[in-house]
PDB file of C-alpha atoms and ligand atoms in Angstrom:
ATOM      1  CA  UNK A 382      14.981  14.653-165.084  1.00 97.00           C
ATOM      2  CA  UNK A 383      11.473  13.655-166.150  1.00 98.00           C
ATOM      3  CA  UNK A 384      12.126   9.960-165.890  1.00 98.00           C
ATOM      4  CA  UNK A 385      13.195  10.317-162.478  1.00 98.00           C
ATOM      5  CA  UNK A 386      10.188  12.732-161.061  1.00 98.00           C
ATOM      6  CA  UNK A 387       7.764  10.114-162.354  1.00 97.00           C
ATOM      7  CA  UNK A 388       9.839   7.310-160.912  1.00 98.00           C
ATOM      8  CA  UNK A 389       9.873   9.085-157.499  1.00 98.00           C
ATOM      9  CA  UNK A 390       6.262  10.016-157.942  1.00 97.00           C
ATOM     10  CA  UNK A 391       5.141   5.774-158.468  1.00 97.00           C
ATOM     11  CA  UNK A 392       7.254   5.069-154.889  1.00 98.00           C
ATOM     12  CA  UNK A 393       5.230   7.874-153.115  1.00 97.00           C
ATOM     13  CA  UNK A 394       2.515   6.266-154.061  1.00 97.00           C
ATOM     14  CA  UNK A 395       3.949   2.546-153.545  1.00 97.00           C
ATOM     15  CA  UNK A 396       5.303   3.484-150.099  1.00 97.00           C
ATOM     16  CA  UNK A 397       1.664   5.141-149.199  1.00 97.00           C
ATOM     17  CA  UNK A 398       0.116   1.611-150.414  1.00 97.00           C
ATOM     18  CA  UNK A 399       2.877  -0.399-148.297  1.00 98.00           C
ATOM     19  CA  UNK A 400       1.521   2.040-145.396  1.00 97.00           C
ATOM     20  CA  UNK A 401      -2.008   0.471-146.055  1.00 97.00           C
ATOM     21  CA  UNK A 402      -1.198  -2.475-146.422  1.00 97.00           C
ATOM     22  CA  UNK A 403       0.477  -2.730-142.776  1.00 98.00           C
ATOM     23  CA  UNK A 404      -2.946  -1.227-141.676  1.00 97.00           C
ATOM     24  CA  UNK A 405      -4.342  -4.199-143.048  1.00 97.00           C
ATOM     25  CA  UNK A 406      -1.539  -6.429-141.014  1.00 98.00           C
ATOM     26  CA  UNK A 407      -1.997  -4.899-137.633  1.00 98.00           C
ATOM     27  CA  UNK A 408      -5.748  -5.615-137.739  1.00 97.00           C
ATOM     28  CA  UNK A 409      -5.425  -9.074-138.359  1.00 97.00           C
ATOM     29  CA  UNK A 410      -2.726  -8.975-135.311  1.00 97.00           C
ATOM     30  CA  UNK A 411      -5.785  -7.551-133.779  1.00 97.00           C
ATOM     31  CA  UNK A 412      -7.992 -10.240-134.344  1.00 95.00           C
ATOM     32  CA  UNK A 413      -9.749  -8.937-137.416  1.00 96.00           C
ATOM     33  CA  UNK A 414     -10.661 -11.673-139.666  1.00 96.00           C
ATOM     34  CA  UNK A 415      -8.606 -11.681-142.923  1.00 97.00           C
ATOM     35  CA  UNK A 416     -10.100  -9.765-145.428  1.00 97.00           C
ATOM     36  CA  UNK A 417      -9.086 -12.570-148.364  1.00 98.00           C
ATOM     37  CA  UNK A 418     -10.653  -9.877-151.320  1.00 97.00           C
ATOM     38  CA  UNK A 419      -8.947  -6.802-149.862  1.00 97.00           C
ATOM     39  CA  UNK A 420      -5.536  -9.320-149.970  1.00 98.00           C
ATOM     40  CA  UNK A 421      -6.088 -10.682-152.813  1.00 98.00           C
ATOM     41  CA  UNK A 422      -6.746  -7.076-154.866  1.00 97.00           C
ATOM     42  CA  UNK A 423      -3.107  -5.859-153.199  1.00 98.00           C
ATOM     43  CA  UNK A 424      -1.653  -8.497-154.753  1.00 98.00           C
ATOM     44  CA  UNK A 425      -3.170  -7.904-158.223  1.00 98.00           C
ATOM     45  CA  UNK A 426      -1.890  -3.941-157.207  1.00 98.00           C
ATOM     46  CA  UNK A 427       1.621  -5.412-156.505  1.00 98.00           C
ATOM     47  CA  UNK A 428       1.747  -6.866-159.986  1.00 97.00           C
ATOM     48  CA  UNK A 429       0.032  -4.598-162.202  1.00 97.00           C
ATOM     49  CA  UNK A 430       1.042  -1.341-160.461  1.00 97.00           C
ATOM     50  CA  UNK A 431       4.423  -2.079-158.499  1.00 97.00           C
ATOM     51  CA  UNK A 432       5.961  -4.643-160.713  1.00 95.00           C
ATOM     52  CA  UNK A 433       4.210  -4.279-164.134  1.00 93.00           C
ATOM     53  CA  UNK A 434       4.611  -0.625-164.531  1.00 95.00           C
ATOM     54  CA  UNK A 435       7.104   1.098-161.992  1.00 97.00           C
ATOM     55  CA  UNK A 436       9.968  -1.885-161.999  1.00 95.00           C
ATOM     56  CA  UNK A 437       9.408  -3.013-165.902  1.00 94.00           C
ATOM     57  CA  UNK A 438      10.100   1.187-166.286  1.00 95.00           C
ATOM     58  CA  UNK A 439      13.115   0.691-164.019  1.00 98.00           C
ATOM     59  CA  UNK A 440      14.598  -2.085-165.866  1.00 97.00           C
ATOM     60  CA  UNK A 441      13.578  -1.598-169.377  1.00 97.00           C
ATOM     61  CA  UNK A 442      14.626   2.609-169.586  1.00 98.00           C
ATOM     62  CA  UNK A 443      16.462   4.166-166.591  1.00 98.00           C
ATOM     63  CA  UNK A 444      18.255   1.156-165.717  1.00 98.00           C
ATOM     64  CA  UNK A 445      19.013  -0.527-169.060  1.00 97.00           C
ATOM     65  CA  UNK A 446      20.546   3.144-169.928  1.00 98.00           C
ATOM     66  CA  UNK A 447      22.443   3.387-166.791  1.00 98.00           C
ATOM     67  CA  UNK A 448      24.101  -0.430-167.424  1.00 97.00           C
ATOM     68  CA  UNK A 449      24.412   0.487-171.278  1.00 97.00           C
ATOM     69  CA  UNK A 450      26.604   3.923-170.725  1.00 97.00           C
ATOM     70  CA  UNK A 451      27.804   3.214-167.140  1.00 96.00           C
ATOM     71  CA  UNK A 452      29.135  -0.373-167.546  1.00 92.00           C
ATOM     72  CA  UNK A 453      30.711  -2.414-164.345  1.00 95.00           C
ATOM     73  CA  UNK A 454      29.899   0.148-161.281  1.00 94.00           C
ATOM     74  CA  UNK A 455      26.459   0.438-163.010  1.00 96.00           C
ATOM     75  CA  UNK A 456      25.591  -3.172-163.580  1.00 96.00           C
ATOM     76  CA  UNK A 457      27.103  -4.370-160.115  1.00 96.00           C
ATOM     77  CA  UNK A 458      24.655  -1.674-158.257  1.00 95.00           C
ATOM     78  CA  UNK A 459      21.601  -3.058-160.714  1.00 97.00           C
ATOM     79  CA  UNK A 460      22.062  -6.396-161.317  1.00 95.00           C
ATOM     80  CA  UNK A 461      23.739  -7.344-157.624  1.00 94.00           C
ATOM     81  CA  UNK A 462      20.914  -5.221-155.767  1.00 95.00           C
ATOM     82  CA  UNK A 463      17.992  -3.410-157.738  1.00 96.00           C
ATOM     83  CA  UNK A 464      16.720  -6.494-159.940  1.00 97.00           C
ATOM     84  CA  UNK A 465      17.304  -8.950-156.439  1.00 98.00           C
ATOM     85  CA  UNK A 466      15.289  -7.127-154.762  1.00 98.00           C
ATOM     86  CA  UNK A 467      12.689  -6.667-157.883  1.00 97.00           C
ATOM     87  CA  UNK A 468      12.795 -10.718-157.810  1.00 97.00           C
ATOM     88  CA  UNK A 469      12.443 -11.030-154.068  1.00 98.00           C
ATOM     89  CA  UNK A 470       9.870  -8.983-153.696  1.00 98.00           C
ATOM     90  CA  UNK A 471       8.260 -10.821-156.841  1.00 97.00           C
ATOM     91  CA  UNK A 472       9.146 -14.235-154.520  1.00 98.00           C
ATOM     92  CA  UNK A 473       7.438 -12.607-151.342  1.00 98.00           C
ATOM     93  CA  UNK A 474       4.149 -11.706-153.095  1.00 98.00           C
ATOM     94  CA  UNK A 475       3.996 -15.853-154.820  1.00 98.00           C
ATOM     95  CA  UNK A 476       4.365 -17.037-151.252  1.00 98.00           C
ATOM     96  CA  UNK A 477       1.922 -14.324-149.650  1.00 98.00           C
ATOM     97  CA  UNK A 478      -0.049 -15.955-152.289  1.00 98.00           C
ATOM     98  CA  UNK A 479      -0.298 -19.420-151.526  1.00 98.00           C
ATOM     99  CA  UNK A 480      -0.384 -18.732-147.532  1.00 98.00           C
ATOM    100  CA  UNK A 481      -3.899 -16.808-148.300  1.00 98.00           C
ATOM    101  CA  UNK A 482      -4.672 -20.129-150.392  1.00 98.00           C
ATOM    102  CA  UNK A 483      -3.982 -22.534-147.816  1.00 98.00           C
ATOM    103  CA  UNK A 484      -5.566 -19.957-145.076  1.00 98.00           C
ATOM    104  CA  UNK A 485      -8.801 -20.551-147.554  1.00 98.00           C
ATOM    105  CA  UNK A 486      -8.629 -24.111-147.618  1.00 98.00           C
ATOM    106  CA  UNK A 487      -7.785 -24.376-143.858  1.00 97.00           C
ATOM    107  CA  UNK A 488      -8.006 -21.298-141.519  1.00 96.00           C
ATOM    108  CA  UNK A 489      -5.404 -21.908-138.964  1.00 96.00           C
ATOM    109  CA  UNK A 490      -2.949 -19.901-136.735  1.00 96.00           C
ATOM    110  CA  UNK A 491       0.497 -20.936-138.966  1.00 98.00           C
ATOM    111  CA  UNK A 492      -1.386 -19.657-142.370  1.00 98.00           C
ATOM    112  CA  UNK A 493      -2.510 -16.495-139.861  1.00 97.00           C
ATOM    113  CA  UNK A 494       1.273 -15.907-138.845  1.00 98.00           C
ATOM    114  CA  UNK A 495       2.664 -17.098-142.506  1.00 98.00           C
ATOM    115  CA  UNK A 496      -0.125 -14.130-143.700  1.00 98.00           C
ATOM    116  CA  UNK A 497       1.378 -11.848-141.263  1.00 98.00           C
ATOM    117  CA  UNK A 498       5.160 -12.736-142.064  1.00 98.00           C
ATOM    118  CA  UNK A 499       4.814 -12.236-145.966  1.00 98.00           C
ATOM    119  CA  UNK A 500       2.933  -8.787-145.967  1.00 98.00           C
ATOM    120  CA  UNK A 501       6.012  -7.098-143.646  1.00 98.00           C
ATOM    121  CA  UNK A 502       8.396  -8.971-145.693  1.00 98.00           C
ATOM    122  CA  UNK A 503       6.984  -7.225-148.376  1.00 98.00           C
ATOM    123  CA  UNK A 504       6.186  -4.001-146.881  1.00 98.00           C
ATOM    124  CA  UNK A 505       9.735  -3.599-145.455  1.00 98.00           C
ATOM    125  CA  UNK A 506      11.392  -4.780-148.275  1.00 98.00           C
ATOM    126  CA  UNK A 507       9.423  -2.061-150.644  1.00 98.00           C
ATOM    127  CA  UNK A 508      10.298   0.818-147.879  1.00 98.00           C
ATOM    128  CA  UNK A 509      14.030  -0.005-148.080  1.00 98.00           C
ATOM    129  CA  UNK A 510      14.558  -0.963-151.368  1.00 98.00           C
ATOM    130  CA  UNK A 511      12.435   2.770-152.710  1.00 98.00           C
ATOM    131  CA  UNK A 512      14.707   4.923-150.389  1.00 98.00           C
ATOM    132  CA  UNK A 513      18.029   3.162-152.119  1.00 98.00           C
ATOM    133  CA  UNK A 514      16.830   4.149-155.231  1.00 98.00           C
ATOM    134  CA  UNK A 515      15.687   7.998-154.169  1.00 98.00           C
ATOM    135  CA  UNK A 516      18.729   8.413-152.599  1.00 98.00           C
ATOM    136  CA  UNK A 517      21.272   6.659-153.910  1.00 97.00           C
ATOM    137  CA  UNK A 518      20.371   4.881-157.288  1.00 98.00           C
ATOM    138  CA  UNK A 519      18.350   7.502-159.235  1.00 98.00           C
ATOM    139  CA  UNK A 520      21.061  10.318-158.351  1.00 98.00           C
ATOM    140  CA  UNK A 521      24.164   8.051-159.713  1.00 97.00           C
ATOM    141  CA  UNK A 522      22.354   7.353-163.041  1.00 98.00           C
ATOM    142  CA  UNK A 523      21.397  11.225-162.975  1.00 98.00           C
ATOM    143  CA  UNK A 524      24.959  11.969-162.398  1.00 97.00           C
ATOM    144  CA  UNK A 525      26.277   9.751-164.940  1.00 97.00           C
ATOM    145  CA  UNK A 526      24.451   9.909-167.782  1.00 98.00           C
ATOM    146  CA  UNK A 527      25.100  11.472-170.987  1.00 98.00           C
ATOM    147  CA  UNK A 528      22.554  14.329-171.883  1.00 98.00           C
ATOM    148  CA  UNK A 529      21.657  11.929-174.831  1.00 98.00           C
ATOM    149  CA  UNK A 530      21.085   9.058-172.294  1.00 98.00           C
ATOM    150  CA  UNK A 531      18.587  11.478-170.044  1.00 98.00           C
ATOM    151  CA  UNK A 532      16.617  12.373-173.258  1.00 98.00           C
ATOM    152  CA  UNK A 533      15.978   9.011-173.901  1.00 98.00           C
ATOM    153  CA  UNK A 534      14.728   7.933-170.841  1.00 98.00           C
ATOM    154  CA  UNK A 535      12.640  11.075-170.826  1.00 98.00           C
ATOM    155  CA  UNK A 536      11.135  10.472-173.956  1.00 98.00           C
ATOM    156  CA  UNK A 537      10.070   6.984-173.422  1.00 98.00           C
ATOM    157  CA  UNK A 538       8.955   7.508-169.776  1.00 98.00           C
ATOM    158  CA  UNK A 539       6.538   9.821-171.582  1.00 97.00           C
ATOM    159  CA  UNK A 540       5.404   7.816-174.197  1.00 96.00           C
ATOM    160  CA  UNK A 541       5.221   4.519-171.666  1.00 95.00           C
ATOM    161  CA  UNK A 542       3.229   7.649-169.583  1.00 95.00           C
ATOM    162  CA  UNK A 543       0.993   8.221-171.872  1.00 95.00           C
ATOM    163  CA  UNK A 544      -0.292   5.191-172.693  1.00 95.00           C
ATOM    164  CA  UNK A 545      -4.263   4.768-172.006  1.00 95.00           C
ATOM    165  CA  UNK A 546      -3.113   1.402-170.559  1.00 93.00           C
ATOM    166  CA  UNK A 547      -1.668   3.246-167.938  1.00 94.00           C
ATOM    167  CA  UNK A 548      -4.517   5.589-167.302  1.00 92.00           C
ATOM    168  CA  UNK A 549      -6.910   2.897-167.329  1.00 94.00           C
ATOM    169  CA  UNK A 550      -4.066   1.155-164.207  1.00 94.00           C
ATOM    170  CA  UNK A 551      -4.975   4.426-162.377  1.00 93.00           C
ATOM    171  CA  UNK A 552      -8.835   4.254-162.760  1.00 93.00           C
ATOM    172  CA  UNK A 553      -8.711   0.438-161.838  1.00 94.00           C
ATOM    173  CA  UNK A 554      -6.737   1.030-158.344  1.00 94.00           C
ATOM    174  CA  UNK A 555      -7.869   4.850-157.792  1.00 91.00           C
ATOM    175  CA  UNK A 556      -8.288   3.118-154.083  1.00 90.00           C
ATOM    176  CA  UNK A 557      -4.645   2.298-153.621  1.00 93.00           C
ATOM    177  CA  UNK A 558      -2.880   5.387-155.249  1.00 94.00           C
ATOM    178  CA  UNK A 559      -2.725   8.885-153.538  1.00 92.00           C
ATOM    179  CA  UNK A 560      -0.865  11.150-155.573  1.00 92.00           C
ATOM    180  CA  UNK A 561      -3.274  10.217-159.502  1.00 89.00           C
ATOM    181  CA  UNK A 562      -2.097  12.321-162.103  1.00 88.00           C
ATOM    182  CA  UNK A 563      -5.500  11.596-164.007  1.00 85.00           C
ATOM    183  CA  UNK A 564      -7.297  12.596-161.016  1.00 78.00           C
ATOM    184  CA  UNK A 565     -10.009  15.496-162.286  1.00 62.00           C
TER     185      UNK A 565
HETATM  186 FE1  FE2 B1285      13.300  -0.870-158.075  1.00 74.32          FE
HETATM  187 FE1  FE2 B1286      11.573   1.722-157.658  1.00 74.32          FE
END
């Protein structure tokens, strides 16, 4: 299913960014002085990239679908884990946020360790919550779904695909994404 392969394809490429970022985590464990721009630029990647376009794809097509034509199983395994751990994550990234802010305003060790706490929160978090939907999420909706149902998601996956917005999302964090599909 089309919808699904593209869905799988953004976590490779999420999973290979959360890999980065704990790069980023272990040198600051290090000692390395915190790279505020490099920070700040994974959170605008976290947005625009992780939330924006993979999880607004999630809950607008595949999962709206699945909730639509499924009904209770469906919405309890959505709206009691998937979109939780969408908003979590959403929560992790706000308070990563303001612990860079108040590192800014005031370098010390508990903004350091706060730094520290809300990248693996995050990182951890995006791991676990990916490999729920590979394995366990994106197969019941694939299982469950009327031919009609797949079609649609298909079609608008393509069309939300297709968008130069999104190509443009590509060029802008070509640093963070491995597997580009606009990549000459
Ligand atoms: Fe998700
Ligand atoms: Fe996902």
């Amino acid at each position: 299913m089309y919808g699904i392969e593209i869905l799988e394809r953004d976590h490779r490429n999420i999973v290979h960014f959360t890999d980065c970022l704990e790069e980023e985590a272990l040198k600051i464990l290090q000692g390395q002085e915190i790279n505020l721009d490099y920070l700040r630029e994974s959170i605008r990647f976290i947005r625009l990239f992780c939330d924006k376009y993979h999880h607004q794809k999630e809950e607008d097509l595949l999962f709206k679908r699945m909730v639509f034509e499924i009904g209770d199983l469906a919405k309890k395994l959505i709206h009691n884990g998937m979109l939780v751990e969408h908003n979590l994550a959403r929560s992790y990234v706000l308070k990563l946020e303001e612990s860079l802010e108040a590192y800014e305003k005031s370098p010390e060790d508990i903004h350091r360790l706060n730094i520290l706490s809300y990248i693996m929160a995050y990182v951890h978090l995006l791991r676990d919550h990916a490999n729920r939907e590979n394995v366990a999420v994106y197969p019941f909706g694939e299982n469950h779904l009327s031919q009609e149902g797949k079609d649609w998601v298909d079609e608008e996956t393509r069309k939300f695909e297709e968008d130069p917005q999104t190509k443009a999302l590509y060029e802008e964090f070509a640093s963070f994404i491995e597997e580009n599909p606009y990549r000459a």
